[in-house]
CSV table of C-alpha atoms in Angstrom, one decimal:
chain,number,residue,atom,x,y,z
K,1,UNK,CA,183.1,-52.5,162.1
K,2,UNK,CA,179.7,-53.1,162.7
K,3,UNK,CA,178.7,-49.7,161.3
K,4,UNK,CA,180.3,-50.0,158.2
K,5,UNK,CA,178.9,-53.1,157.7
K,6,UNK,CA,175.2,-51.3,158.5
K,7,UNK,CA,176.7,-48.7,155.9
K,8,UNK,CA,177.7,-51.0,153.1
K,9,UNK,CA,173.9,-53.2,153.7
K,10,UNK,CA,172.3,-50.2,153.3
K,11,UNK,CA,174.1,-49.0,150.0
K,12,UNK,CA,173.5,-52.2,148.2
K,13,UNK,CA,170.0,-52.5,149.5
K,14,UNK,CA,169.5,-49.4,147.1
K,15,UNK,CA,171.6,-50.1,144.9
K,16,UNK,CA,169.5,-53.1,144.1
K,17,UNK,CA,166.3,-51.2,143.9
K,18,UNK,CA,166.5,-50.8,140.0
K,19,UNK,CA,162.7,-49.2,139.0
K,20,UNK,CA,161.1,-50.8,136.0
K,21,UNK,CA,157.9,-50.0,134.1
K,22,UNK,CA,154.9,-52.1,135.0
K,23,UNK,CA,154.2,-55.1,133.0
K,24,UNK,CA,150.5,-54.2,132.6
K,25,UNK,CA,151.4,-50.8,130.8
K,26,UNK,CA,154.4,-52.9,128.7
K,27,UNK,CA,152.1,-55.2,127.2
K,28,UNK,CA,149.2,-53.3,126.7
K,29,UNK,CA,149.9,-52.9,123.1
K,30,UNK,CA,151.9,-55.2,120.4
K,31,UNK,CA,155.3,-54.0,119.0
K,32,UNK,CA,154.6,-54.1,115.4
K,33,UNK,CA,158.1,-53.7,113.2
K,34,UNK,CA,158.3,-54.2,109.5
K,35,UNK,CA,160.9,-54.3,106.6
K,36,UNK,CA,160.8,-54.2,102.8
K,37,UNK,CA,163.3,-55.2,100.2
K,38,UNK,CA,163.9,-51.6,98.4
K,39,UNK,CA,164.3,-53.8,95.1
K,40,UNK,CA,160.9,-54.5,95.2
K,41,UNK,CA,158.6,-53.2,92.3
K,42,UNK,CA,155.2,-53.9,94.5
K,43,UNK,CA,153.3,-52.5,91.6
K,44,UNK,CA,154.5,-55.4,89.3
K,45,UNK,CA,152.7,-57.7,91.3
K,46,UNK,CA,149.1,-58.6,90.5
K,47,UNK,CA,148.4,-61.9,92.6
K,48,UNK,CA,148.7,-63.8,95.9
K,49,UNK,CA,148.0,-67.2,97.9
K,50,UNK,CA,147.5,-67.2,101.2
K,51,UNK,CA,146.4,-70.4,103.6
K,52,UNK,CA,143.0,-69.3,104.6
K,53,UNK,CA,142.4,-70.3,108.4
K,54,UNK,CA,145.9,-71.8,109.1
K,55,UNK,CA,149.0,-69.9,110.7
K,56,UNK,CA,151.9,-72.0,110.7
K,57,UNK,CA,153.8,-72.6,114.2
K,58,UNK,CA,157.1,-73.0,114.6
K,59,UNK,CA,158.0,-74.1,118.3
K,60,UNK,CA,160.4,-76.5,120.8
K,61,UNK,CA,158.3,-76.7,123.0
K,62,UNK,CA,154.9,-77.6,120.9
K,63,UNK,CA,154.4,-80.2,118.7
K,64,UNK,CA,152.0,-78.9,116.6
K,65,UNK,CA,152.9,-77.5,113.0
K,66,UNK,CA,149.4,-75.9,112.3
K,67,UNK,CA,147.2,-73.1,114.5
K,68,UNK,CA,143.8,-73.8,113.6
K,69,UNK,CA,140.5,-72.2,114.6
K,70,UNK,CA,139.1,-68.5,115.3
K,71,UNK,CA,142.7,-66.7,116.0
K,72,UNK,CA,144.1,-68.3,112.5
K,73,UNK,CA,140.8,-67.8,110.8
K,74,UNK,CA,141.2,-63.9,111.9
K,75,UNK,CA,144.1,-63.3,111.4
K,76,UNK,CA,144.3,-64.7,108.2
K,77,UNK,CA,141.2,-62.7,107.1
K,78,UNK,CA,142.4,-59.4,108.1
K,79,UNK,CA,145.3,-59.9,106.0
K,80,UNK,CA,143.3,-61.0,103.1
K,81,UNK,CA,141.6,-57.7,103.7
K,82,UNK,CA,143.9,-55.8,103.1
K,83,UNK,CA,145.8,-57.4,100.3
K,84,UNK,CA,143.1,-56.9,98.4
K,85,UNK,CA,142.3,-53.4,99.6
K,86,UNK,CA,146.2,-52.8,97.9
K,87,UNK,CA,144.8,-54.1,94.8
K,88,UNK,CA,146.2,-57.7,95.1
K,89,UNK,CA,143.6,-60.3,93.5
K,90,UNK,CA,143.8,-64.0,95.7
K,91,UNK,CA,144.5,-67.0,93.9
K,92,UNK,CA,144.7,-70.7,94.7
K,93,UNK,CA,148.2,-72.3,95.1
K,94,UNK,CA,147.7,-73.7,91.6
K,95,UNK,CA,147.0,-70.5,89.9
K,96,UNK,CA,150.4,-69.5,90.0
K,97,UNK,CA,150.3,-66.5,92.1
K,98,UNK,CA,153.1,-63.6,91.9
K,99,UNK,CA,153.5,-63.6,95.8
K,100,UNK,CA,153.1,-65.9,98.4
K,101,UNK,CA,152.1,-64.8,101.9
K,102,UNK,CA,153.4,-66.5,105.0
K,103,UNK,CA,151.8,-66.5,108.4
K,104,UNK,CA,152.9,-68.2,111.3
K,105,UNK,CA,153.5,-68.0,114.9
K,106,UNK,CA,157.1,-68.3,116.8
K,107,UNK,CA,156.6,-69.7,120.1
K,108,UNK,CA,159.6,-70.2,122.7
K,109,UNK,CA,162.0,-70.8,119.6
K,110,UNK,CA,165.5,-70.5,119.9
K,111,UNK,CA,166.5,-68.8,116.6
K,112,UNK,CA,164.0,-66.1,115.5
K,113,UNK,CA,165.9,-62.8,115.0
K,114,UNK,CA,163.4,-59.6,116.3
K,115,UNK,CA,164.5,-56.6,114.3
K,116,UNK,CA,165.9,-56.9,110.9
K,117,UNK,CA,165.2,-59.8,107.8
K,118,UNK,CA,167.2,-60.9,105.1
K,119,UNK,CA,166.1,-60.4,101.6
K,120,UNK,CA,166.1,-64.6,101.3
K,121,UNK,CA,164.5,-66.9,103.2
K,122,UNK,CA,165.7,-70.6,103.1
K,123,UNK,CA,162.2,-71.9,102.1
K,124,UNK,CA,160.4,-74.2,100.5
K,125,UNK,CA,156.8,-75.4,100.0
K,126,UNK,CA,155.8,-77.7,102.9
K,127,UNK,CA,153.9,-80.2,101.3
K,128,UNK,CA,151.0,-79.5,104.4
K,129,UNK,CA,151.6,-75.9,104.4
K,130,UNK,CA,152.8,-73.6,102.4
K,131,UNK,CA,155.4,-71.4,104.7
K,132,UNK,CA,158.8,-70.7,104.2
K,133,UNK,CA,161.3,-70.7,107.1
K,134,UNK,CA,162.9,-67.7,108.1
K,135,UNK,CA,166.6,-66.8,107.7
K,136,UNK,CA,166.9,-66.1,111.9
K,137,UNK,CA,169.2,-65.2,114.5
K,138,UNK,CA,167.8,-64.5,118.3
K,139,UNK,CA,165.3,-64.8,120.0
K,140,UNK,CA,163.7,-64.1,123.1
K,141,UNK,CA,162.5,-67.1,124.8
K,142,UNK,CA,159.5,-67.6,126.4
K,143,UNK,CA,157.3,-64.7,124.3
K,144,UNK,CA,156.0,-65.3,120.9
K,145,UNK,CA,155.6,-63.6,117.7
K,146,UNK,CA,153.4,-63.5,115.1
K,147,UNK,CA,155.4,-63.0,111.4
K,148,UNK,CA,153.6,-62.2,108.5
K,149,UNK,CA,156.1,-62.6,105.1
K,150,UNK,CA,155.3,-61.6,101.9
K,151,UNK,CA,157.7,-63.9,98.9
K,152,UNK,CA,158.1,-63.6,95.6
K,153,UNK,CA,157.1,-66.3,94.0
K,154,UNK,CA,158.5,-65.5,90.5
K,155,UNK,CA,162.1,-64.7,91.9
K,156,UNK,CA,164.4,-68.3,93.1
K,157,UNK,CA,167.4,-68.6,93.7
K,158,UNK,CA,169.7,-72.0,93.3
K,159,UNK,CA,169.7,-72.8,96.6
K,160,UNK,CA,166.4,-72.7,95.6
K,161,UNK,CA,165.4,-69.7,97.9
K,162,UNK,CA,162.4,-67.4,97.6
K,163,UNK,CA,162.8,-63.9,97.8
K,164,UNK,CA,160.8,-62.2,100.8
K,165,UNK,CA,160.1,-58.9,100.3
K,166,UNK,CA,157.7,-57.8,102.9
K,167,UNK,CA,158.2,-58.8,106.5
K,168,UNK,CA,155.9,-57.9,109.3
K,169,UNK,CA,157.0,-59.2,113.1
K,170,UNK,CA,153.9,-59.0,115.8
K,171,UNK,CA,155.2,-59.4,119.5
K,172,UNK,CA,154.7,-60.3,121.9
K,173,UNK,CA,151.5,-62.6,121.8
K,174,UNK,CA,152.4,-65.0,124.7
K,175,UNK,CA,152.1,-61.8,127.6
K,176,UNK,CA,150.0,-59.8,125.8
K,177,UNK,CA,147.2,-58.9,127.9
K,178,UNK,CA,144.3,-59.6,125.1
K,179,UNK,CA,146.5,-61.2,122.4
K,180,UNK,CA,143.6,-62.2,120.1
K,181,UNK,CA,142.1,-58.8,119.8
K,182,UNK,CA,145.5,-57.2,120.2
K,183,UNK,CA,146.8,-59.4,117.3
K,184,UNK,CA,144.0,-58.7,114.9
K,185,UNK,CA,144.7,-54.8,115.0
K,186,UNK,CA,148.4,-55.0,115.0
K,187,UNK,CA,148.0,-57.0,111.6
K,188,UNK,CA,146.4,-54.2,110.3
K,189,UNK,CA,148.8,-52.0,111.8
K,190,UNK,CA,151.6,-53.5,109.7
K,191,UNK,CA,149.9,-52.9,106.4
K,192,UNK,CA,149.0,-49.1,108.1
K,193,UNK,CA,153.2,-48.7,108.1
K,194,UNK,CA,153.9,-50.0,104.7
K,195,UNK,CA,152.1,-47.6,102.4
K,196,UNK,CA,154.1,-48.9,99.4
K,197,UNK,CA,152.7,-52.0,99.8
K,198,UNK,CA,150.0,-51.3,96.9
K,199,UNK,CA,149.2,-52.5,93.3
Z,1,UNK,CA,162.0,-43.7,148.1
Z,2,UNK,CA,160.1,-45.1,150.7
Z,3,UNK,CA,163.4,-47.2,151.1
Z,4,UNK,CA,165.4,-44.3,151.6
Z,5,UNK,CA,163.5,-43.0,154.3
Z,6,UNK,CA,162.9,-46.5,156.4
Z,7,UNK,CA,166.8,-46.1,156.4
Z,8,UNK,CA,167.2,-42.5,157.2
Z,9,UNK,CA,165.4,-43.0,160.6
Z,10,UNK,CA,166.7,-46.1,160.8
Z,11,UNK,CA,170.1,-44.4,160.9
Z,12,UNK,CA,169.0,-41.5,162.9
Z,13,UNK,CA,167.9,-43.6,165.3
Z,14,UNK,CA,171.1,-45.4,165.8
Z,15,UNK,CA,172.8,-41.9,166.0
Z,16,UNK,CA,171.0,-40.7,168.2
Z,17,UNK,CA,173.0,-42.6,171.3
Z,18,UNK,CA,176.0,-40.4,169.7
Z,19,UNK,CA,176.3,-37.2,171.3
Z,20,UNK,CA,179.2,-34.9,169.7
Z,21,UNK,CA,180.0,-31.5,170.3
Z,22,UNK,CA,182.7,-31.7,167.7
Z,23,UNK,CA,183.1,-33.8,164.7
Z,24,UNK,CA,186.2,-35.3,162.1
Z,25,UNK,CA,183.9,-37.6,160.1
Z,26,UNK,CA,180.5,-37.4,158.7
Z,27,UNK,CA,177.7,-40.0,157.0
Z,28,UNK,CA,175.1,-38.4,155.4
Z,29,UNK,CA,172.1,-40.1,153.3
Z,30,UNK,CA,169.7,-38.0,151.6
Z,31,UNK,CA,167.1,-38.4,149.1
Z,32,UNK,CA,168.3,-36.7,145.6
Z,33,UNK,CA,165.4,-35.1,143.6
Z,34,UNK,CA,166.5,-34.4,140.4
Z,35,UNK,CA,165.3,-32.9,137.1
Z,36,UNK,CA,167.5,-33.6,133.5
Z,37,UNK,CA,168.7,-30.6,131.8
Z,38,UNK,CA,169.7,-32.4,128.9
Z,39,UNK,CA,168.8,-35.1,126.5
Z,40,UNK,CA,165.3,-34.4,127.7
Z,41,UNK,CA,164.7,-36.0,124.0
Z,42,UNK,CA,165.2,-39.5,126.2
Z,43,UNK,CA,164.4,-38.2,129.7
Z,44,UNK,CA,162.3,-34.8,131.1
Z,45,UNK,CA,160.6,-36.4,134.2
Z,46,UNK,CA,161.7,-34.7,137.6
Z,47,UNK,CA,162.5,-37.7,139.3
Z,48,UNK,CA,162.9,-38.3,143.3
Z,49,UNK,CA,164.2,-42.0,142.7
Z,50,UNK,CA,167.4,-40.9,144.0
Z,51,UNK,CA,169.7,-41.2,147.1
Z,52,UNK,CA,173.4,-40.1,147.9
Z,53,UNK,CA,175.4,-41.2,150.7
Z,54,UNK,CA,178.0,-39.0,151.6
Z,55,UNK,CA,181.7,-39.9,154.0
Z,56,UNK,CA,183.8,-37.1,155.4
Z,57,UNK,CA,186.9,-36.7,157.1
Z,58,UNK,CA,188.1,-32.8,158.3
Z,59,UNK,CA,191.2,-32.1,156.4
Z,60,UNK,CA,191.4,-28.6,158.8
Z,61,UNK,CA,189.0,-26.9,160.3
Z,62,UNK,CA,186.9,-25.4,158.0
Z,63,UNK,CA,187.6,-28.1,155.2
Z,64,UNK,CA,186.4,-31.7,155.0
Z,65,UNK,CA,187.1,-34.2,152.4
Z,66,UNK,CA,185.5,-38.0,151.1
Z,67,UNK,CA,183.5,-39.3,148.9
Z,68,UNK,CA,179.7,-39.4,147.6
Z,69,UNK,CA,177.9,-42.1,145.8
Z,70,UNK,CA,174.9,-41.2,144.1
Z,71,UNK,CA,172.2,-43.1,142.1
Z,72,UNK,CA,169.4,-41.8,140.4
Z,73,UNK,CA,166.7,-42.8,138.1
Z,74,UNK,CA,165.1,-40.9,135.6
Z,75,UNK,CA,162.4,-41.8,132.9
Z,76,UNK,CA,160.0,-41.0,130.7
Z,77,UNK,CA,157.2,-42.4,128.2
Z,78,UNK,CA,156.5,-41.5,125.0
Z,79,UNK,CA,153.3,-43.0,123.9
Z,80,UNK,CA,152.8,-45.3,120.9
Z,81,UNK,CA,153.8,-44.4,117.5
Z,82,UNK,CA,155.8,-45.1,114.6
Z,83,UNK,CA,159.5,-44.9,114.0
Z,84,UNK,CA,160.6,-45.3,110.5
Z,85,UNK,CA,164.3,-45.9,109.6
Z,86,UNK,CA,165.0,-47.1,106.1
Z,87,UNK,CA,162.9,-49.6,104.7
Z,88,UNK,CA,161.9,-50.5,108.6
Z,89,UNK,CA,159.2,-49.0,110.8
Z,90,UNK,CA,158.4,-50.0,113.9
Z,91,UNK,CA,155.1,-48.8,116.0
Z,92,UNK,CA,155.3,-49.3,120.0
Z,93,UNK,CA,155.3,-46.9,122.7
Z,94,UNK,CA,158.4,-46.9,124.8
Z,95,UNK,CA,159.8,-46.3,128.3
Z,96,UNK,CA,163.0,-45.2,128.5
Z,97,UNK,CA,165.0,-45.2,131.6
Z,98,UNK,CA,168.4,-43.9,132.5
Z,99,UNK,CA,170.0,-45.2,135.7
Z,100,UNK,CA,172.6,-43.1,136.9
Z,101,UNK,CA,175.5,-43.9,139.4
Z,102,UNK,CA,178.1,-41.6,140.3
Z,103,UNK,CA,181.2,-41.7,142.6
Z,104,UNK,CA,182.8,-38.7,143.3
Z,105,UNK,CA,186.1,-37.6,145.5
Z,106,UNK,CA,184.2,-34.6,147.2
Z,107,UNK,CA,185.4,-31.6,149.1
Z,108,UNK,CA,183.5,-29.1,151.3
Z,109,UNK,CA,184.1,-25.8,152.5
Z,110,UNK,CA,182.3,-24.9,155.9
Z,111,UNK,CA,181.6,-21.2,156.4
Z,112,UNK,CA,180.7,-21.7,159.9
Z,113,UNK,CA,181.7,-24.5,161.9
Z,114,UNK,CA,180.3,-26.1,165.1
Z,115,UNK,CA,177.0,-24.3,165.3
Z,116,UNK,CA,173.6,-24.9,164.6
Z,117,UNK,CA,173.6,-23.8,160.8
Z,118,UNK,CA,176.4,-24.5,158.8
Z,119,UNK,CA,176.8,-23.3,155.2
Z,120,UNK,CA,179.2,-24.9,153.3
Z,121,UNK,CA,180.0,-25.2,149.8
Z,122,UNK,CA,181.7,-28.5,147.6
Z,123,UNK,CA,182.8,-30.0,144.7
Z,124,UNK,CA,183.1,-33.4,143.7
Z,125,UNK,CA,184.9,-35.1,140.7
Z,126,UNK,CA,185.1,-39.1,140.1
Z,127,UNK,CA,183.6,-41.3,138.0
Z,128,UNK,CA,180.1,-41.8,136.2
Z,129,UNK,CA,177.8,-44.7,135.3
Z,130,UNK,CA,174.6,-44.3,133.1
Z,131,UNK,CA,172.5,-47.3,132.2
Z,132,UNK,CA,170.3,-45.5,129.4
Z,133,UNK,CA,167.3,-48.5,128.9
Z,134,UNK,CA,164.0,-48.6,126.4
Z,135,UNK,CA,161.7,-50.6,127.0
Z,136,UNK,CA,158.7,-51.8,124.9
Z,137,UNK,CA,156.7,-54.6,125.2
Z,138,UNK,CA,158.9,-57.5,126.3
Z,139,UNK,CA,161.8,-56.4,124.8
Z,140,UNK,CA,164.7,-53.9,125.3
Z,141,UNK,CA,168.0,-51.8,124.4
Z,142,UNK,CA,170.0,-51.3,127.0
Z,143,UNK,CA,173.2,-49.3,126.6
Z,144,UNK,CA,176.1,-48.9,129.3
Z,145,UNK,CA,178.2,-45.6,129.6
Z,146,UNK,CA,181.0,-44.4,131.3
Z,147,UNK,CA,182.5,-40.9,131.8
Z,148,UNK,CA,183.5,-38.3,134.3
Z,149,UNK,CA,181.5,-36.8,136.7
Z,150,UNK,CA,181.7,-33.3,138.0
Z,151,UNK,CA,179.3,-32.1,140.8
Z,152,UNK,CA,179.3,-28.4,142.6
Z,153,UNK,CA,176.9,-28.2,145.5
Z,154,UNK,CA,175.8,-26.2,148.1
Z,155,UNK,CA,174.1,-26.4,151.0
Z,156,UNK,CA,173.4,-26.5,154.8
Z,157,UNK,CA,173.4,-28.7,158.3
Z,158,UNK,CA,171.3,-27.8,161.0
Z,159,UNK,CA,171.5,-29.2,164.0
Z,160,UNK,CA,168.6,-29.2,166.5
Z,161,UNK,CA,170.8,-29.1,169.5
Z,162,UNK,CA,174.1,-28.1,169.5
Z,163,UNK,CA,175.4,-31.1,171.1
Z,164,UNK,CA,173.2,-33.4,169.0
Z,165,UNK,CA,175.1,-36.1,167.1
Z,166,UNK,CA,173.0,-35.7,164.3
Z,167,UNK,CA,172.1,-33.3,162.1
Z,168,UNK,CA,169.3,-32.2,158.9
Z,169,UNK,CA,171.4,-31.5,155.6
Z,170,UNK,CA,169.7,-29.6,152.6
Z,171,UNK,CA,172.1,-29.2,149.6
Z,172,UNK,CA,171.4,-28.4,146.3
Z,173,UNK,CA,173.9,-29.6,143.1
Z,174,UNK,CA,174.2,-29.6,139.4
Z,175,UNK,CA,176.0,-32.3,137.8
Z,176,UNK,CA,177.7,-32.7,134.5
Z,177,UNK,CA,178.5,-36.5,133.4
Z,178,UNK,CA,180.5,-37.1,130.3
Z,179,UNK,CA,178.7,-40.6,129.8
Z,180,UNK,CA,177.0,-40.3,126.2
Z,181,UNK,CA,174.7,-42.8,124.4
Z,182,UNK,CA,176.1,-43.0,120.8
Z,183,UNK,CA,173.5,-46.1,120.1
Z,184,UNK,CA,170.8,-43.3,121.5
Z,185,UNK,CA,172.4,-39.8,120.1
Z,186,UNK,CA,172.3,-38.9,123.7
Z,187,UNK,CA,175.1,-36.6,124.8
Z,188,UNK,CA,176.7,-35.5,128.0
Z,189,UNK,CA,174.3,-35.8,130.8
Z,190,UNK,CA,173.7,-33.0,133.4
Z,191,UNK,CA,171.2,-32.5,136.3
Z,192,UNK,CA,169.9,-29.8,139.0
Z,193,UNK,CA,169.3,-32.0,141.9
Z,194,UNK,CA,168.3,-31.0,145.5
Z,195,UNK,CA,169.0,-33.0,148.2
Z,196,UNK,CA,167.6,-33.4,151.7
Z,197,UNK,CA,168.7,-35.6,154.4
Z,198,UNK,CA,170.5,-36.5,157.7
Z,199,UNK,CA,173.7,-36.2,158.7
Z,200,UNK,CA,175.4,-38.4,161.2
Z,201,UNK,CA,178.3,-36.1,162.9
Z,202,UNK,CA,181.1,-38.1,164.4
Z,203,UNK,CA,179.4,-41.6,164.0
């Protein structure tokens, strides 16, 4: 008895040891995924607004709507890079822009979906910042992401939806092991992978 | 593995108070070293993160019958890059995994019985388990199959003593597992392993 309990300890004990890769190697870089709508003309647009030193932040576990400082400012300056590098001209809010670009961090949020994006977002103008919220629908808790839309502005639907065309999702930032710097590249990274994002 | 071999001694040394001239029923553990031979797309690493314990009970003399579980793990990483499917592209690097379990009805033939060295050849059919897992960043896809498992093998025990209850087993295998990845366009699975280990004879 006593042996085949020795024998059946001893099976599960390896049983159990299930290798996984370290976490240093897994985070060392940022997944970087992004989507476009294929009905998209990207050469009909001419103009965009963006929020300049702001990322929005969507969170239960924060209170705050806004990330402000050197990360925003960054981020949001690497992606004004290279919309205008694609031939895109920035405009003020009021100017009427073509697109709209959205930038905001999901932290330890129930209902962000990782992989694919619908073609609508529910959104609206914010009247302190101007994101839209994501159609979502899982989420990993605990990690963040940063999201990076691009909406038509021109296109509305009656539920009074925006059309996003361009969707970039940055993850994760919360274990990343330099998730400033690593942010900052993997936004340039997602304009890297959409080569038909271009005037 | 250094798990595997804490316990071999750990069992050696408990058979070691068991002193057989004869034997009915076997318990082996060995470590499993095994290389892919296909879907080396998803995994080509050699691995040694494997183990197989082994029961017998002689069906006649030169026959004995039982089961073996195995478990192995193989992996590999493919360093960062960008997929592109559709309108979607994603750039990570990725580590994928397959965990392997297998349960097998096993029989062996002895060629020589009751001496030091003893050839014998098996084969073993039964039931297979494949975890295939990627990992990247945070995240994962992790995919559970099922299918059959066939293993031949071949292979040795060599006692030190002739009397000794215990005894060094060297086997090599190849095994064929019908457990597919559709999510992964990974098909049947099949390994060259080589196992060494300890036998306990008439435990």
């Amino acid at each position: 008895m006593l042996r085949s309990i020795l024998f059946i300890i001893t099976v599960g004990f390896l049983i159990g040891c299930q290798p996984v890769p370290d976490a240093e190697d897994l985070n060392r870089d940022l997944v970087v995924q992004t989507d476009y709508d294929e009905t998209a003309n990207f050469g009909s647009y001419s103009t965009y607004t963006l929020t300049l030193d702001t990322l929005g932040l969507i969170s239960n576990s924060v209170k705050d709507t806004l990330i402000l400082g050197s990360y925003a400012r960054d981020i949001t300056a690497k992606i004004k890079a290279n919309m205008d590098s694609r031939g895109y001209t920035y405009v003020a809010k009021n100017q009427n822009p073509d697109l709209g670009v959205n930038a905001f961090v999901v932290y330890d949020f129930s209902i962000f979906q990782t992989i694919s994006y619908p073609r609508y977002g529910t959104g609206y103008y914010s009247p302190y910042y101007g994101y839209y919220y994501p159609i979502v629908n899982t989420y990993l808790n605990n990690s963040g992401a940063l999201i990076l839309q691009l909406v038509d502005l021109k296109k509305k639907n009656s539920q009074n939806q925006f059309q996003v065309i361009w969707t970039s999702y940055i993850g994760d930032i919360v274990s990343s092991v330099d998730p400033y710097k690593k942010s900052v590249e993997a936004v340039e990274q997602a304009f890297v992978q959409s080569p038909n994002l271009k005037k | 593995m250094k798990s595997v071999l804490f316990l071999t001694f750990a069992i050696v040394g408990w058979a070691g108070q068991v002193q057989a001239q004869y034997f009915d029923k076997t318990y082996s553990l060995a470590l499993d070293i095994n290389k892919p031979l296909s879907n080396t797309d998803f995994v080509n690493q050699v691995s040694a993160r494997g183990f197989k314990f082994g029961y017998r009970e002689m069906i006649n003399e030169r026959i004995f019958g039982g089961i073996d579980f195995t478990n192995t793990t193989y992996d590999s990483y493919e360093p960062r890059k960008t997929y592109t499917s559709g309108t979607s592209a994603i750039t990570t690097d990725l580590y994928n995994y397959a965990y392997s379990y297998g349960l097998t009805l096993s029989f062996d033939y002895f060629f020589k019985i009751e001496q030091k060295l003893m050839p014998y050849a098996g084969l073993g059919v039964g039931a297979s388990y494949i975890n295939y897992s990627q990992y990247f960043n945070v995240y994962s896809n992790k995919y559970d199959s099922w299918g059959v498992l066939v293993r031949p093998q071949a292979g040795v025990i060599y006692r030190l003593k002739e009397d000794a209850g215990w005894a060094l087993q060297a086997a090599v295998h190849y095994d064929y597992s019908s457990a597919k990845s559709q999510e992964l366009d990974l098909k049947a699975f099949q390994n060259m392993g080589v196992q060494v280990g300890v036998i306990i004879l008439n435990w």
